[in-house]
Amino acid sequence: LQKIGIPRPLLSKLEVKNGKEYRVGYFSENFKLYESIDKIRENEFVNFKIHIDKSELRNKPTDRHVLQGDYFKFENISYTLNPIDEFSTEVILHCDYTIESKMNNYANFWANQIINDFEKRLLNALKVKFEKE
């Protein structure tokens, strides 16, 4: 989906901006997504609130129209860790969002495609990172 303008996740790290701590997701084309930790249970669960207003968007219609408009709103991104055995853990990524459109079936179809692609890429990036450690 990068061919239609969806940025590719590269890495994320904790940073302080204006005295507040954020997890910053770095994506291709200088897109940066700012999230704050909303809930955490160490080694089990973490939930992030997404701050589009603090994020660094690209100057592209997909970013400006979709993310800054009232059509598509990210609510939360959460990760749940489920131990499988002594050496393996299942990571579950969940993304909550809402869509407001006159073409909800069409919009929902594409939102699901984009979010699923995004989640797969993000989980794969995490897998590669964790397997190197």
mmCIF file with all atom_site columns, C-alpha atoms in Angstrom, residues 12-120:
data_model
loop_
_atom_site.group_PDB
_atom_site.id
_atom_site.type_symbol
_atom_site.label_atom_id
_atom_site.label_alt_id
_atom_site.label_comp_id
_atom_site.label_asym_id
_atom_site.label_entity_id
_atom_site.label_seq_id
_atom_site.pdbx_PDB_ins_code
_atom_site.Cartn_x
_atom_site.Cartn_y
_atom_site.Cartn_z
_atom_site.occupancy
_atom_site.B_iso_or_equiv
_atom_site.pdbx_formal_charge
_atom_site.auth_seq_id
_atom_site.auth_comp_id
_atom_site.auth_asym_id
_atom_site.auth_atom_id
_atom_site.pdbx_PDB_model_num
ATOM 1   C CA . SER A 1 12  ? 9.928   3.928   17.369 1.00 0.00 ? 12  SER A CA 1
ATOM 2   C CA . LYS A 1 13  ? 11.493  5.367   20.495 1.00 0.00 ? 13  LYS A CA 1
ATOM 3   C CA . LEU A 1 14  ? 10.581  7.298   23.615 1.00 0.00 ? 14  LEU A CA 1
ATOM 4   C CA . GLU A 1 15  ? 11.236  11.040  23.419 1.00 0.00 ? 15  GLU A CA 1
ATOM 5   C CA . VAL A 1 16  ? 10.424  14.138  25.464 1.00 0.00 ? 16  VAL A CA 1
ATOM 6   C CA . LYS A 1 17  ? 8.711   17.015  23.648 1.00 0.00 ? 17  LYS A CA 1
ATOM 7   C CA . ASN A 1 18  ? 7.713   20.167  25.538 1.00 0.00 ? 18  ASN A CA 1
ATOM 8   C CA . GLY A 1 19  ? 8.213   18.363  28.851 1.00 0.00 ? 19  GLY A CA 1
ATOM 9   C CA . LYS A 1 20  ? 5.962   15.388  27.982 1.00 0.00 ? 20  LYS A CA 1
ATOM 10  C CA . GLU A 1 21  ? 7.089   11.871  27.152 1.00 0.00 ? 21  GLU A CA 1
ATOM 11  C CA . TYR A 1 22  ? 5.914   10.371  23.867 1.00 0.00 ? 22  TYR A CA 1
ATOM 12  C CA . ARG A 1 23  ? 6.574   7.256   21.902 1.00 0.00 ? 23  ARG A CA 1
ATOM 13  C CA . VAL A 1 24  ? 7.477   8.549   18.466 1.00 0.00 ? 24  VAL A CA 1
ATOM 14  C CA . GLY A 1 25  ? 6.870   6.244   15.540 1.00 0.00 ? 25  GLY A CA 1
ATOM 15  C CA . TYR A 1 26  ? 9.207   7.019   12.651 1.00 0.00 ? 26  TYR A CA 1
ATOM 16  C CA . PHE A 1 27  ? 7.913   6.178   9.188  1.00 0.00 ? 27  PHE A CA 1
ATOM 17  C CA . SER A 1 28  ? 9.148   6.543   5.627  1.00 0.00 ? 28  SER A CA 1
ATOM 18  C CA . GLU A 1 29  ? 9.056   10.019  4.075  1.00 0.00 ? 29  GLU A CA 1
ATOM 19  C CA . ASN A 1 30  ? 9.672   11.783  7.426  1.00 0.00 ? 30  ASN A CA 1
ATOM 20  C CA . PHE A 1 31  ? 6.237   10.961  8.857  1.00 0.00 ? 31  PHE A CA 1
ATOM 21  C CA . LYS A 1 32  ? 6.347   10.912  12.687 1.00 0.00 ? 32  LYS A CA 1
ATOM 22  C CA . LEU A 1 33  ? 3.443   9.688   14.814 1.00 0.00 ? 33  LEU A CA 1
ATOM 23  C CA . TYR A 1 34  ? 3.330   10.869  18.432 1.00 0.00 ? 34  TYR A CA 1
ATOM 24  C CA . GLU A 1 35  ? 1.670   8.673   21.065 1.00 0.00 ? 35  GLU A CA 1
ATOM 25  C CA . SER A 1 36  ? 1.481   8.875   24.839 1.00 0.00 ? 36  SER A CA 1
ATOM 26  C CA . ILE A 1 37  ? 1.306   5.904   27.175 1.00 0.00 ? 37  ILE A CA 1
ATOM 27  C CA . ASP A 1 38  ? -2.239  5.673   28.493 1.00 0.00 ? 38  ASP A CA 1
ATOM 28  C CA . LYS A 1 39  ? -2.156  2.344   30.379 1.00 0.00 ? 39  LYS A CA 1
ATOM 29  C CA . ILE A 1 40  ? 0.605   -0.097  31.115 1.00 0.00 ? 40  ILE A CA 1
ATOM 30  C CA . ARG A 1 41  ? 0.941   -3.460  32.867 1.00 0.00 ? 41  ARG A CA 1
ATOM 31  C CA . GLU A 1 42  ? 4.622   -4.301  32.784 1.00 0.00 ? 42  GLU A CA 1
ATOM 32  C CA . ASN A 1 43  ? 5.446   -7.250  30.518 1.00 0.00 ? 43  ASN A CA 1
ATOM 33  C CA . GLU A 1 44  ? 1.726   -7.753  29.730 1.00 0.00 ? 44  GLU A CA 1
ATOM 34  C CA . PHE A 1 45  ? -0.001  -4.785  28.113 1.00 0.00 ? 45  PHE A CA 1
ATOM 35  C CA . VAL A 1 46  ? 0.510   -1.210  26.936 1.00 0.00 ? 46  VAL A CA 1
ATOM 36  C CA . ASN A 1 47  ? -2.030  1.189   25.427 1.00 0.00 ? 47  ASN A CA 1
ATOM 37  C CA . PHE A 1 48  ? -1.051  4.341   23.561 1.00 0.00 ? 48  PHE A CA 1
ATOM 38  C CA . LYS A 1 49  ? -3.206  7.393   22.821 1.00 0.00 ? 49  LYS A CA 1
ATOM 39  C CA . ILE A 1 50  ? -2.423  8.837   19.406 1.00 0.00 ? 50  ILE A CA 1
ATOM 40  C CA . HIS A 1 51  ? -1.796  12.584  19.088 1.00 0.00 ? 51  HIS A CA 1
ATOM 41  C CA . ILE A 1 52  ? -2.246  13.580  15.449 1.00 0.00 ? 52  ILE A CA 1
ATOM 42  C CA . ASP A 1 53  ? -2.084  17.246  16.499 1.00 0.00 ? 53  ASP A CA 1
ATOM 43  C CA . LYS A 1 54  ? 1.490   16.728  17.774 1.00 0.00 ? 54  LYS A CA 1
ATOM 44  C CA . SER A 1 55  ? 2.559   14.393  14.956 1.00 0.00 ? 55  SER A CA 1
ATOM 45  C CA . GLU A 1 56  ? 4.716   15.488  12.047 1.00 0.00 ? 56  GLU A CA 1
ATOM 46  C CA . LEU A 1 57  ? 2.719   14.796  8.907  1.00 0.00 ? 57  LEU A CA 1
ATOM 47  C CA . ARG A 1 58  ? 3.865   14.862  5.320  1.00 0.00 ? 58  ARG A CA 1
ATOM 48  C CA . ASN A 1 59  ? 2.555   17.506  2.961  1.00 0.00 ? 59  ASN A CA 1
ATOM 49  C CA . LYS A 1 60  ? 0.393   14.970  1.137  1.00 0.00 ? 60  LYS A CA 1
ATOM 50  C CA . PRO A 1 61  ? -3.378  14.803  0.669  1.00 0.00 ? 61  PRO A CA 1
ATOM 51  C CA . THR A 1 62  ? -3.559  11.427  2.451  1.00 0.00 ? 62  THR A CA 1
ATOM 52  C CA . ASP A 1 63  ? -2.061  12.940  5.608  1.00 0.00 ? 63  ASP A CA 1
ATOM 53  C CA . ARG A 1 64  ? -3.755  16.322  5.534  1.00 0.00 ? 64  ARG A CA 1
ATOM 54  C CA . HIS A 1 65  ? -7.215  15.244  4.372  1.00 0.00 ? 65  HIS A CA 1
ATOM 55  C CA . VAL A 1 66  ? -7.552  11.927  6.142  1.00 0.00 ? 66  VAL A CA 1
ATOM 56  C CA . LEU A 1 67  ? -5.591  12.384  9.376  1.00 0.00 ? 67  LEU A CA 1
ATOM 57  C CA . GLN A 1 68  ? -6.283  16.057  10.076 1.00 0.00 ? 68  GLN A CA 1
ATOM 58  C CA . GLY A 1 69  ? -9.853  16.007  8.835  1.00 0.00 ? 69  GLY A CA 1
ATOM 59  C CA . ASP A 1 70  ? -12.867 14.627  10.651 1.00 0.00 ? 70  ASP A CA 1
ATOM 60  C CA . TYR A 1 71  ? -13.132 11.517  8.471  1.00 0.00 ? 71  TYR A CA 1
ATOM 61  C CA . PHE A 1 72  ? -10.692 9.154   10.109 1.00 0.00 ? 72  PHE A CA 1
ATOM 62  C CA . LYS A 1 73  ? -9.675  9.230   13.766 1.00 0.00 ? 73  LYS A CA 1
ATOM 63  C CA . PHE A 1 74  ? -7.165  6.999   15.491 1.00 0.00 ? 74  PHE A CA 1
ATOM 64  C CA . GLU A 1 75  ? -8.197  6.352   19.068 1.00 0.00 ? 75  GLU A CA 1
ATOM 65  C CA . ASN A 1 76  ? -5.741  3.852   20.553 1.00 0.00 ? 76  ASN A CA 1
ATOM 66  C CA . ILE A 1 77  ? -2.996  1.435   19.686 1.00 0.00 ? 77  ILE A CA 1
ATOM 67  C CA . SER A 1 78  ? -2.348  -1.359  22.166 1.00 0.00 ? 78  SER A CA 1
ATOM 68  C CA . TYR A 1 79  ? 0.008   -4.290  22.490 1.00 0.00 ? 79  TYR A CA 1
ATOM 69  C CA . THR A 1 80  ? -0.696  -7.407  24.525 1.00 0.00 ? 80  THR A CA 1
ATOM 70  C CA . LEU A 1 81  ? 2.019   -9.938  25.331 1.00 0.00 ? 81  LEU A CA 1
ATOM 71  C CA . ASN A 1 82  ? 1.000   -13.578 25.772 1.00 0.00 ? 82  ASN A CA 1
ATOM 72  C CA . PRO A 1 83  ? 3.779   -15.974 26.826 1.00 0.00 ? 83  PRO A CA 1
ATOM 73  C CA . ILE A 1 84  ? 3.739   -19.120 24.700 1.00 0.00 ? 84  ILE A CA 1
ATOM 74  C CA . ASP A 1 85  ? 6.628   -20.940 26.318 1.00 0.00 ? 85  ASP A CA 1
ATOM 75  C CA . GLU A 1 86  ? 9.961   -20.192 27.955 1.00 0.00 ? 86  GLU A CA 1
ATOM 76  C CA . PHE A 1 87  ? 11.423  -18.752 24.733 1.00 0.00 ? 87  PHE A CA 1
ATOM 77  C CA . SER A 1 88  ? 8.413   -17.407 22.819 1.00 0.00 ? 88  SER A CA 1
ATOM 78  C CA . THR A 1 89  ? 5.836   -14.670 23.276 1.00 0.00 ? 89  THR A CA 1
ATOM 79  C CA . GLU A 1 90  ? 2.858   -13.794 21.117 1.00 0.00 ? 90  GLU A CA 1
ATOM 80  C CA . VAL A 1 91  ? 2.483   -10.048 20.464 1.00 0.00 ? 91  VAL A CA 1
ATOM 81  C CA . ILE A 1 92  ? -1.048  -8.870  19.688 1.00 0.00 ? 92  ILE A CA 1
ATOM 82  C CA . LEU A 1 93  ? -1.482  -5.422  18.166 1.00 0.00 ? 93  LEU A CA 1
ATOM 83  C CA . HIS A 1 94  ? -4.880  -3.772  18.293 1.00 0.00 ? 94  HIS A CA 1
ATOM 84  C CA . CYS A 1 95  ? -5.782  -0.440  16.679 1.00 0.00 ? 95  CYS A CA 1
ATOM 85  C CA . ASP A 1 96  ? -9.022  1.420   17.464 1.00 0.00 ? 96  ASP A CA 1
ATOM 86  C CA . TYR A 1 97  ? -10.262 3.976   14.964 1.00 0.00 ? 97  TYR A CA 1
ATOM 87  C CA . THR A 1 98  ? -13.476 5.568   13.748 1.00 0.00 ? 98  THR A CA 1
ATOM 88  C CA . ILE A 1 99  ? -14.587 6.617   10.278 1.00 0.00 ? 99  ILE A CA 1
ATOM 89  C CA . GLU A 1 100 ? -17.142 9.275   9.424  1.00 0.00 ? 100 GLU A CA 1
ATOM 90  C CA . SER A 1 101 ? -17.960 9.234   5.727  1.00 0.00 ? 101 SER A CA 1
ATOM 91  C CA . LYS A 1 102 ? -20.935 9.359   3.395  1.00 0.00 ? 102 LYS A CA 1
ATOM 92  C CA . MET A 1 103 ? -19.444 6.241   1.789  1.00 0.00 ? 103 MET A CA 1
ATOM 93  C CA . ASN A 1 104 ? -18.954 4.159   4.937  1.00 0.00 ? 104 ASN A CA 1
ATOM 94  C CA . ASN A 1 105 ? -18.821 0.744   3.221  1.00 0.00 ? 105 ASN A CA 1
ATOM 95  C CA . TYR A 1 106 ? -16.163 1.933   0.779  1.00 0.00 ? 106 TYR A CA 1
ATOM 96  C CA . ALA A 1 107 ? -14.286 3.886   3.466  1.00 0.00 ? 107 ALA A CA 1
ATOM 97  C CA . ASN A 1 108 ? -14.409 0.945   5.905  1.00 0.00 ? 108 ASN A CA 1
ATOM 98  C CA . PHE A 1 109 ? -13.074 -1.435  3.264  1.00 0.00 ? 109 PHE A CA 1
ATOM 99  C CA . TRP A 1 110 ? -10.048 0.777   2.552  1.00 0.00 ? 110 TRP A CA 1
ATOM 100 C CA . ALA A 1 111 ? -9.476  1.640   6.209  1.00 0.00 ? 111 ALA A CA 1
ATOM 101 C CA . ASN A 1 112 ? -9.387  -2.072  7.071  1.00 0.00 ? 112 ASN A CA 1
ATOM 102 C CA . GLN A 1 113 ? -6.933  -2.743  4.221  1.00 0.00 ? 113 GLN A CA 1
ATOM 103 C CA . ILE A 1 114 ? -4.660  0.112   5.299  1.00 0.00 ? 114 ILE A CA 1
ATOM 104 C CA . ILE A 1 115 ? -4.777  -0.719  9.020  1.00 0.00 ? 115 ILE A CA 1
ATOM 105 C CA . ASN A 1 116 ? -4.168  -4.447  8.371  1.00 0.00 ? 116 ASN A CA 1
ATOM 106 C CA . ASP A 1 117 ? -1.180  -3.640  6.144  1.00 0.00 ? 117 ASP A CA 1
ATOM 107 C CA . PHE A 1 118 ? 0.130   -1.173  8.742  1.00 0.00 ? 118 PHE A CA 1
ATOM 108 C CA . GLU A 1 119 ? -0.252  -3.701  11.580 1.00 0.00 ? 119 GLU A CA 1
ATOM 109 C CA . LYS A 1 120 ? 1.511   -6.460  9.627  1.00 0.00 ? 120 LYS A CA 1
#
